[in-house]
Short mmCIF file of C-alpha atoms in Angstrom, two decimals:
data_model
loop_
_atom_site.label_atom_id
_atom_site.label_comp_id
_atom_site.label_asym_id
_atom_site.label_seq_id
_atom_site.Cartn_x
_atom_site.Cartn_y
_atom_site.Cartn_z
CA MET A 5 -0.17 0.06 0.11
CA ALA A 6 1.76 3.47 -1.24
CA GLY A 7 1.65 6.04 1.16
CA THR A 8 -1.19 9.15 1.40
CA LEU A 9 -0.26 12.70 1.12
CA GLN A 10 -2.91 15.45 2.18
CA PHE A 11 -4.62 16.60 -0.70
CA ASP A 12 -6.48 20.36 -0.38
CA LEU A 13 -9.11 21.73 -2.87
CA VAL A 14 -10.06 24.89 -1.97
CA SER A 15 -12.09 27.53 -4.21
CA PRO A 16 -12.05 31.53 -2.95
CA GLU A 17 -15.73 31.03 -1.46
CA ARG A 18 -14.86 27.81 1.00
CA ARG A 19 -12.85 24.29 0.93
CA LEU A 20 -14.40 21.80 -0.86
CA ALA A 21 -12.05 18.84 0.06
CA SER A 22 -9.54 17.92 2.49
CA LEU A 23 -8.53 14.52 2.61
CA ALA A 24 -5.59 12.04 2.73
CA ALA A 25 -5.53 10.38 -0.88
CA THR A 26 -3.40 8.26 -2.11
CA GLU A 27 -3.05 9.73 -5.82
CA VAL A 28 -4.42 12.55 -7.09
CA LEU A 29 -4.54 13.52 -10.98
CA ILE A 30 -4.72 16.87 -11.99
CA PRO A 31 -5.33 18.92 -15.39
CA GLY A 32 -1.55 20.43 -15.18
CA ALA A 33 -1.54 23.20 -17.94
CA GLU A 34 1.18 21.46 -19.58
CA GLY A 35 -0.61 18.08 -19.66
CA ASP A 36 -2.19 15.39 -17.08
CA MET A 37 -0.13 14.67 -13.74
CA GLY A 38 -0.43 11.98 -10.94
CA VAL A 39 0.81 12.92 -8.19
CA MET A 40 1.19 10.60 -5.11
CA GLU A 41 3.91 10.52 -2.12
CA GLY A 42 7.19 11.76 -2.21
CA HIS A 43 6.44 13.67 -5.68
CA ALA A 44 8.68 16.42 -6.12
CA PRO A 45 7.69 19.82 -5.51
CA VAL A 46 5.75 21.65 -7.78
CA ILE A 47 4.37 24.62 -8.75
CA THR A 48 1.70 24.33 -11.74
CA THR A 49 -1.01 26.21 -13.54
CA LEU A 50 -3.89 24.14 -14.17
CA ARG A 51 -6.10 23.94 -17.62
CA PRO A 52 -9.72 23.44 -17.35
CA GLY A 53 -10.52 20.20 -17.17
CA VAL A 54 -11.52 17.11 -14.31
CA LEU A 55 -9.31 16.73 -11.34
CA ARG A 56 -9.38 12.72 -9.42
CA ALA A 57 -8.30 11.86 -6.16
CA THR A 58 -8.35 8.70 -4.98
CA GLY A 59 -8.97 8.28 -0.91
CA ALA A 60 -9.65 5.66 1.25
CA GLU A 61 -13.33 5.97 0.45
CA GLY A 62 -12.54 5.56 -3.58
CA VAL A 63 -11.99 8.33 -6.23
CA LYS A 64 -13.79 11.71 -5.85
CA SER A 65 -13.55 14.10 -9.23
CA TYR A 66 -13.83 17.92 -9.70
CA VAL A 67 -14.79 19.85 -12.26
CA VAL A 68 -12.10 22.75 -11.84
CA SER A 69 -11.96 26.11 -14.37
CA GLY A 70 -8.70 26.81 -13.97
CA GLY A 71 -6.28 27.72 -10.97
CA PHE A 72 -3.14 26.67 -9.93
CA ALA A 73 -1.43 23.67 -7.36
CA GLU A 74 1.26 23.36 -5.05
CA ILE A 75 2.51 20.13 -4.53
CA THR A 76 5.38 19.09 -1.83
CA GLY A 77 6.49 15.76 -1.21
CA THR A 78 3.31 15.11 1.34
CA SER A 79 0.65 17.58 0.24
CA ILE A 80 -1.21 18.91 -2.89
CA SER A 81 -3.14 21.98 -2.42
CA VAL A 82 -5.08 23.04 -5.04
CA LEU A 83 -6.67 26.55 -5.59
CA ALA A 84 -9.28 26.60 -8.24
CA GLU A 85 -10.87 29.30 -9.24
CA GLN A 86 -14.14 27.42 -9.58
CA ALA A 87 -14.68 23.55 -8.20
CA VAL A 88 -17.83 21.68 -8.69
CA PRO A 89 -17.88 18.12 -7.66
CA LEU A 90 -18.34 15.87 -10.80
CA GLU A 91 -21.99 14.49 -9.69
CA GLU A 92 -22.96 18.04 -9.29
CA MET A 93 -22.03 19.24 -12.57
CA THR A 94 -24.92 19.90 -14.88
CA PRO A 95 -25.07 21.35 -18.89
CA ALA A 96 -25.90 24.45 -17.40
CA LEU A 97 -23.45 25.08 -14.82
CA MET A 98 -21.01 24.00 -18.24
CA ASP A 99 -22.91 26.20 -20.01
CA ALA A 100 -22.04 29.37 -17.82
CA MET A 101 -18.42 28.03 -17.46
CA VAL A 102 -17.77 28.12 -21.37
CA ALA A 103 -19.72 31.61 -21.30
CA ASP A 104 -17.50 33.00 -19.16
CA ALA A 105 -14.26 31.99 -20.29
CA THR A 106 -15.22 33.54 -23.49
CA LEU A 107 -16.18 37.13 -21.55
CA ALA A 108 -12.70 36.13 -19.94
CA ALA A 109 -10.75 35.63 -23.46
CA ALA A 110 -12.40 38.87 -24.72
CA VAL A 111 -10.33 41.09 -22.36
CA ASN A 112 -7.47 38.55 -21.46
CA PRO A 113 -4.11 40.24 -22.59
CA ASP A 114 -3.02 36.69 -22.86
CA LYS A 115 -4.92 35.77 -25.94
CA ASP A 116 -3.31 32.42 -26.35
CA SER A 117 -3.62 30.96 -23.02
CA ALA A 118 -7.57 32.27 -22.48
CA ASP A 119 -8.52 31.10 -26.04
CA LYS A 120 -7.06 27.58 -24.97
CA ALA A 121 -9.12 27.68 -21.64
CA VAL A 122 -12.10 28.26 -23.91
CA ALA A 123 -10.95 25.29 -26.21
CA ASP A 124 -10.45 23.03 -23.35
CA LEU A 125 -13.95 23.86 -21.63
CA LEU A 126 -15.67 23.37 -25.05
CA ALA A 127 -13.47 19.93 -25.43
CA MET A 128 -14.99 19.05 -22.24
CA ARG A 129 -18.49 19.86 -22.95
CA ALA A 130 -18.05 17.60 -26.19
CA ALA A 131 -16.65 14.74 -24.11
CA ALA A 132 -19.85 15.13 -21.47
CA GLY A 133 -21.84 14.85 -24.53
CA HIS A 134 -23.82 17.64 -23.53
CA MET X 6 -46.09 71.86 27.66
CA PRO X 7 -47.50 68.80 25.89
CA SER X 8 -50.56 67.22 27.04
CA LEU X 9 -50.75 64.58 28.47
CA LYS X 10 -52.13 62.73 25.36
CA ASP X 11 -49.32 64.23 23.28
CA LEU X 12 -46.91 62.47 25.69
CA LYS X 13 -48.94 59.54 25.55
CA ASN X 14 -48.41 59.55 21.95
CA ARG X 15 -44.70 60.51 22.01
CA ILE X 16 -44.31 57.18 24.33
CA ALA X 17 -45.72 55.24 21.77
CA THR X 18 -43.90 56.22 18.37
CA VAL X 19 -40.73 55.97 20.40
CA LYS X 20 -41.69 52.22 21.77
CA ASN X 21 -42.37 51.92 17.71
CA THR X 22 -38.78 52.99 16.83
CA ARG X 23 -37.61 50.95 19.02
CA LYS X 24 -39.01 48.18 18.37
CA ILE X 25 -37.29 48.52 14.83
CA THR X 26 -33.95 49.35 15.91
CA LYS X 27 -34.35 45.95 17.97
CA ALA X 28 -35.26 43.99 14.99
CA MET X 29 -32.34 45.65 12.91
CA GLN X 30 -29.94 44.63 15.72
CA MET X 31 -31.06 41.44 15.48
CA VAL X 32 -31.03 40.79 11.60
CA ALA X 33 -27.68 42.53 11.59
CA ALA X 34 -26.41 40.51 14.12
CA ALA X 35 -27.60 37.21 12.22
CA LYS X 36 -26.10 38.71 8.73
CA LEU X 37 -22.43 39.42 10.34
CA ARG X 38 -22.59 35.77 11.28
CA ARG X 39 -22.79 34.69 8.12
CA ALA X 40 -20.26 37.29 6.35
CA GLN X 41 -17.86 36.38 9.38
CA ASP X 42 -18.35 32.79 8.18
CA ALA X 43 -18.13 33.79 4.61
CA ALA X 44 -14.42 35.54 5.51
CA VAL X 45 -12.81 32.81 7.57
CA ALA X 46 -13.57 30.30 4.63
CA ALA X 47 -12.01 32.34 2.13
CA ARG X 48 -9.26 32.73 4.05
CA PRO X 49 -7.32 29.63 3.20
CA TYR X 50 -7.71 30.52 -0.56
CA ALA X 51 -6.63 33.97 0.08
CA GLU X 52 -3.37 33.00 2.31
CA ARG X 53 -2.22 30.45 0.00
CA MET X 54 -2.43 32.69 -2.97
CA THR X 55 -0.67 35.96 -1.46
CA ALA X 56 2.18 33.12 -0.11
CA VAL X 57 2.65 31.29 -3.63
CA VAL X 58 2.61 34.95 -5.51
CA ALA X 59 4.77 36.75 -2.83
CA GLY X 60 7.18 33.66 -3.50
CA LEU X 61 7.02 34.17 -7.17
CA ALA X 62 7.40 37.66 -7.16
CA ALA X 63 10.42 37.86 -4.72
CA SER X 64 12.01 35.47 -7.46
CA VAL X 65 11.00 37.02 -10.59
CA GLY X 66 10.20 40.44 -9.73
CA LYS X 67 13.49 42.32 -10.09
CA SER X 68 14.29 40.93 -13.25
CA ASP X 69 13.30 42.98 -16.51
CA GLY X 70 10.71 40.76 -17.57
CA ALA X 71 8.33 41.17 -14.73
CA PRO X 72 4.82 41.65 -15.64
CA LYS X 73 3.28 45.07 -15.86
CA LEU X 74 0.84 44.39 -12.82
CA LEU X 75 3.60 43.49 -10.96
CA ALA X 76 6.18 46.03 -11.66
CA GLY X 77 4.03 48.83 -12.78
CA ASN X 78 4.15 50.70 -16.09
CA GLY X 79 6.70 53.37 -14.77
CA SER X 80 4.48 55.92 -13.89
CA ASP X 81 1.89 57.17 -11.04
CA LYS X 82 0.58 59.78 -12.78
CA VAL X 83 -3.17 58.81 -13.10
CA GLN X 84 -4.45 57.20 -9.94
CA LEU X 85 -7.37 54.92 -9.75
CA VAL X 86 -9.14 55.27 -6.11
CA VAL X 87 -11.81 52.25 -5.43
CA VAL X 88 -13.93 53.24 -3.08
CA MET X 89 -15.92 50.38 -1.42
CA THR X 90 -19.14 50.90 0.44
CA SER X 91 -22.10 49.80 1.66
CA GLU X 92 -25.50 50.11 -0.55
CA ARG X 93 -27.81 50.88 2.83
CA GLY X 94 -27.56 53.17 5.20
CA LEU X 95 -28.08 52.69 8.88
CA CYS X 96 -24.72 51.54 9.70
CA GLY X 97 -23.10 54.24 12.28
CA GLY X 98 -20.39 55.78 10.81
CA PHE X 99 -19.24 52.91 8.60
CA ASN X 100 -19.55 54.35 5.15
CA SER X 101 -18.44 58.14 6.60
CA THR X 102 -15.18 56.53 7.79
CA ILE X 103 -14.17 54.90 4.36
CA VAL X 104 -14.62 58.42 2.69
CA ARG X 105 -13.07 60.11 4.78
CA LEU X 106 -9.95 58.43 4.18
CA ALA X 107 -10.66 58.36 0.45
CA ARG X 108 -10.91 62.17 0.82
CA ALA X 109 -8.16 62.48 2.29
CA ARG X 110 -6.09 60.49 -0.25
CA VAL X 111 -7.78 62.22 -3.08
CA LEU X 112 -6.60 65.79 -1.98
CA GLU X 113 -3.35 64.34 -0.84
CA LEU X 114 -2.94 63.33 -4.54
CA VAL X 115 -4.60 66.14 -6.75
CA ALA X 116 -2.26 68.53 -4.61
CA ALA X 117 0.81 66.51 -5.85
CA GLY X 118 -0.92 67.32 -9.15
CA LYS X 119 -1.68 63.43 -10.17
CA THR X 120 -4.90 63.01 -12.11
CA VAL X 121 -7.39 61.12 -10.00
CA LYS X 122 -10.13 58.74 -10.89
CA ILE X 123 -12.80 57.46 -8.98
CA LEU X 124 -14.36 54.11 -9.08
CA THR X 125 -17.14 53.95 -6.26
CA VAL X 126 -18.70 49.85 -5.37
CA GLY X 127 -21.65 50.65 -3.50
CA LYS X 128 -24.14 53.28 -3.28
CA LYS X 129 -23.58 55.08 -0.21
CA GLY X 130 -19.99 56.20 -1.19
CA ARG X 131 -21.00 57.26 -4.59
CA ASP X 132 -23.51 59.74 -2.77
CA GLN X 133 -21.32 61.15 -0.23
CA LEU X 134 -18.34 61.53 -2.65
CA LYS X 135 -20.69 62.96 -6.00
CA ARG X 136 -20.81 66.59 -4.73
CA ASP X 137 -17.14 67.18 -4.32
CA TYR X 138 -15.67 64.82 -6.78
CA GLY X 139 -18.36 64.20 -8.89
CA GLN X 140 -15.97 65.31 -12.01
CA TYR X 141 -13.45 62.46 -11.09
CA PHE X 142 -16.07 59.42 -11.11
CA VAL X 143 -14.94 57.20 -13.99
CA GLY X 144 -17.87 54.32 -13.37
CA HIS X 145 -19.77 53.12 -10.40
CA ILE X 146 -20.10 49.34 -9.78
CA ASP X 147 -23.96 48.67 -8.55
CA LEU X 148 -24.25 45.23 -6.07
CA THR X 149 -28.12 46.03 -5.08
CA GLU X 150 -29.27 43.45 -6.33
CA VAL X 151 -26.56 41.04 -4.75
CA LYS X 152 -27.87 39.07 -2.10
CA ARG X 153 -24.43 37.54 -1.20
CA ILE X 154 -21.17 38.47 -2.20
CA GLY X 155 -19.53 35.84 -4.52
CA TYR X 156 -16.21 35.40 -6.02
CA VAL X 157 -17.87 36.44 -9.36
CA ASN X 158 -18.82 40.20 -7.93
CA ALA X 159 -15.21 40.68 -6.57
CA ARG X 160 -14.12 38.96 -10.37
CA ASP X 161 -16.07 41.04 -12.38
CA ILE X 162 -14.53 44.01 -10.48
CA ALA X 163 -11.16 42.90 -11.24
CA ARG X 164 -11.81 42.63 -14.39
CA ASP X 165 -13.21 46.02 -14.66
CA ILE X 166 -10.24 47.43 -12.73
CA LEU X 167 -7.75 45.05 -15.20
CA ALA X 168 -9.51 46.45 -18.36
CA ARG X 169 -8.79 49.77 -17.36
CA TYR X 170 -4.72 49.14 -16.15
CA GLU X 171 -4.75 47.03 -19.40
CA HIS X 172 -5.83 49.95 -21.94
CA GLY X 173 -3.57 52.77 -20.19
CA GLU X 174 -6.36 54.46 -18.38
CA CYS X 175 -4.66 54.32 -15.25
CA ASP X 176 -1.69 53.96 -13.07
CA VAL X 177 -1.78 52.83 -9.70
CA VAL X 178 -4.71 51.19 -8.40
CA THR X 179 -5.92 51.28 -4.51
CA LEU X 180 -8.95 50.02 -2.59
CA PHE X 181 -10.54 51.45 0.11
CA TYR X 182 -12.62 49.41 2.64
CA ASN X 183 -13.01 48.71 6.13
CA ARG X 184 -10.60 46.01 7.37
CA PHE X 185 -13.12 44.30 10.02
CA GLN X 186 -11.82 43.70 13.57
CA SER X 187 -14.62 43.18 15.83
CA VAL X 188 -17.93 44.36 16.20
CA ILE X 189 -16.99 47.93 17.73
CA SER X 190 -13.88 48.29 15.76
CA GLN X 191 -13.71 48.50 11.63
CA ILE X 192 -10.59 50.15 10.56
CA PRO X 193 -10.63 52.14 7.03
CA THR X 194 -7.72 50.72 4.98
CA ALA X 195 -5.92 51.93 1.95
CA LEU X 196 -4.85 49.18 -0.18
CA GLN X 197 -2.50 49.42 -3.72
CA VAL X 198 -3.50 46.29 -5.54
CA ILE X 199 -1.64 47.43 -8.83
CA PRO X 200 1.29 47.70 -8.99
CA ALA X 201 0.75 44.40 -6.25
CA LYS X 202 3.03 44.66 -3.30
CA PHE X 203 3.73 41.79 -1.07
CA GLU X 204 6.09 41.67 1.57
CA ALA X 205 9.24 39.73 0.82
CA ALA X 206 8.29 35.87 1.56
CA ALA X 207 10.31 33.55 3.72
CA ALA X 208 12.16 31.45 1.01
CA SER X 209 9.94 28.49 1.07
CA ALA X 210 10.84 24.96 -0.09
CA VAL X 211 12.42 25.09 -3.85
CA TYR X 212 9.85 24.14 -6.55
CA ASP X 213 10.12 23.36 -9.93
CA TYR X 214 7.75 25.49 -12.02
CA GLU X 215 5.27 24.36 -14.59
CA PRO X 216 5.43 26.18 -17.07
CA ASP X 217 7.81 28.72 -16.13
CA GLU X 218 7.90 30.94 -12.96
CA GLY X 219 7.16 33.89 -15.37
CA ALA X 220 4.30 32.04 -17.22
CA ILE X 221 2.49 31.11 -13.85
CA LEU X 222 3.28 34.79 -12.03
CA ALA X 223 1.55 36.30 -15.50
CA ASP X 224 -1.37 33.83 -15.16
CA LEU X 225 -1.51 34.49 -11.30
CA LEU X 226 -1.68 38.26 -11.15
CA PRO X 227 -4.90 39.06 -12.38
CA ARG X 228 -6.19 36.37 -10.26
CA ALA X 229 -4.77 37.77 -6.88
CA VAL X 230 -5.82 41.21 -7.95
CA ALA X 231 -9.70 39.21 -7.75
CA THR X 232 -8.73 37.24 -4.67
CA GLN X 233 -7.78 40.95 -2.92
CA VAL X 234 -10.80 42.19 -4.43
CA PHE X 235 -12.98 39.43 -2.74
CA THR X 236 -11.20 39.66 0.64
CA ALA X 237 -12.18 43.56 0.50
CA LEU X 238 -15.63 43.15 -0.24
CA LEU X 239 -16.15 40.11 2.38
CA GLU X 240 -14.13 42.09 5.01
CA ASN X 241 -16.13 45.18 4.12
CA GLY X 242 -19.76 43.03 4.24
CA ALA X 243 -18.68 41.87 7.68
CA SER X 244 -17.59 45.45 9.04
CA GLU X 245 -20.87 46.62 7.49
CA GLN X 246 -22.86 44.58 9.68
CA GLY X 247 -21.23 44.65 12.61
CA ALA X 248 -21.42 48.69 12.21
CA ARG X 249 -24.95 48.42 12.26
CA MET X 250 -25.45 46.10 14.78
CA SER X 251 -23.81 48.44 17.05
CA ALA X 252 -25.35 51.33 15.79
CA MET X 253 -28.62 49.70 16.28
CA ASP X 254 -27.64 48.52 19.48
CA ASN X 255 -27.50 52.33 20.39
CA ALA X 256 -30.33 53.03 19.19
CA THR X 257 -32.02 50.99 21.28
CA ARG X 258 -30.21 52.07 24.20
CA ASN X 259 -31.39 55.11 23.61
CA ALA X 260 -34.91 54.76 22.58
CA GLY X 261 -34.85 52.83 26.02
CA ASP X 262 -33.91 55.84 28.20
CA MET X 263 -35.64 58.26 26.33
CA ILE X 264 -39.00 55.97 26.79
CA ASN X 265 -38.27 56.39 30.96
CA LYS X 266 -37.83 59.97 30.09
CA LEU X 267 -41.11 60.57 28.82
CA THR X 268 -42.84 58.52 31.27
CA ILE X 269 -41.91 60.07 34.21
CA LYS X 270 -42.81 63.29 32.92
CA TYR X 271 -45.71 61.57 31.93
CA ASN X 272 -46.45 60.46 35.42
CA ARG X 273 -45.09 64.33 36.83
CA SER X 274 -47.61 66.29 34.54
CA ARG X 275 -50.65 63.66 35.29
CA GLN X 276 -49.86 63.98 38.85
CA ALA X 277 -50.01 67.62 38.55
CA ALA X 278 -53.17 67.76 36.61
CA ILE X 279 -54.57 65.95 39.71
CA THR X 280 -53.52 67.94 42.10
CA LYS X 281 -54.25 71.09 40.21
CA GLU X 282 -58.38 69.67 40.02
CA LEU X 283 -57.73 68.90 44.03
CA ILE X 284 -56.78 72.22 44.60
CA GLU X 285 -59.65 73.83 42.41
CA ILE X 286 -62.38 71.87 43.97
CA ILE X 287 -60.65 72.85 47.60
CA SER X 288 -60.47 76.42 47.09
CA GLY X 289 -64.36 75.72 45.58
CA ALA X 290 -65.24 74.14 48.79
CA GLU X 291 -63.59 77.01 51.31
CA ALA X 292 -65.06 79.67 48.91
CA LEU X 293 -68.81 78.70 50.08
#
């Protein structure tokens, strides 16, 4: 049995999850990454996507709209601008996220990354079959 | 000399007022609890965000390629003053303290020859500043319809500010709000968000950065601004309810005192009236 690491998922409004996880899969800006105990310390930004944490009670999934993750050997904290448990995700919420990202892309000086975020969200929506 | 009936009416009026202020105090107390909970819930995110950005800023900040949001655009000519106040009154000196601080700053800046622009959040601040500084107003953000301040509101405000900065409409942005200390004490605070100021962070563990530090910083700084606005909004919300609660507590107590005084006055004049009548009867009887 592999060791566990402390997984925290916080949004600006509240703490969504805080549990001991054996593995956390995050949608990093430069590709998905799995984080287990003893991972090298990393700070990475996130792209919109699905985050999965494997804990004692099985796998918990969350949809995140971006943010960043701070990884140390013993803990991972994900700061997501918006995070929703996968089971609570609705098409309407998804649409709102897309609309919001599109709006943000319009004013963001970093056009590329903003457009990429929108594209990621659209891909996610397509994958969910809405 | 008011008649007995007048006094009685007056007492009834003050009693009604007391009921209302009492109710408002209760409501404020309940809302304060909620506002405080929200502020506490938001703290982990804000703290972590600040820590990471401060760490990054310390390593990237001095180089030439530092983002404009951090290093500034080399000018402090146009100052944007964001005054955050409440949407409703009856909260004691809450709005006045913020406005007073903002006003002092505006005067200072104008005297120093800077261009001042004012963005108001919350109706009360706008009303108070409109007369003297109406010509500086560049916008107003209305939160009247918002029942509960969410991160979305903060992000919208932050976007507004960032867009203005991006378009070169302002060089320095300062937020004015009340920091919540306790129910009876709120501290008017000026917080400069652009260019961002962070206390030098203690060197934390050495991290790998993915993508590189500069890119992460560029991604995080706008979020950090939104987070600061959000924190300010929440602090302001808690302060407003705290101020209202103590103001209404005072009002309730004053109404109580007033009722006591009026009741004494009422009893005295009633007695005086009775005595007068008795004297009239007795002297009438004696005259016979």
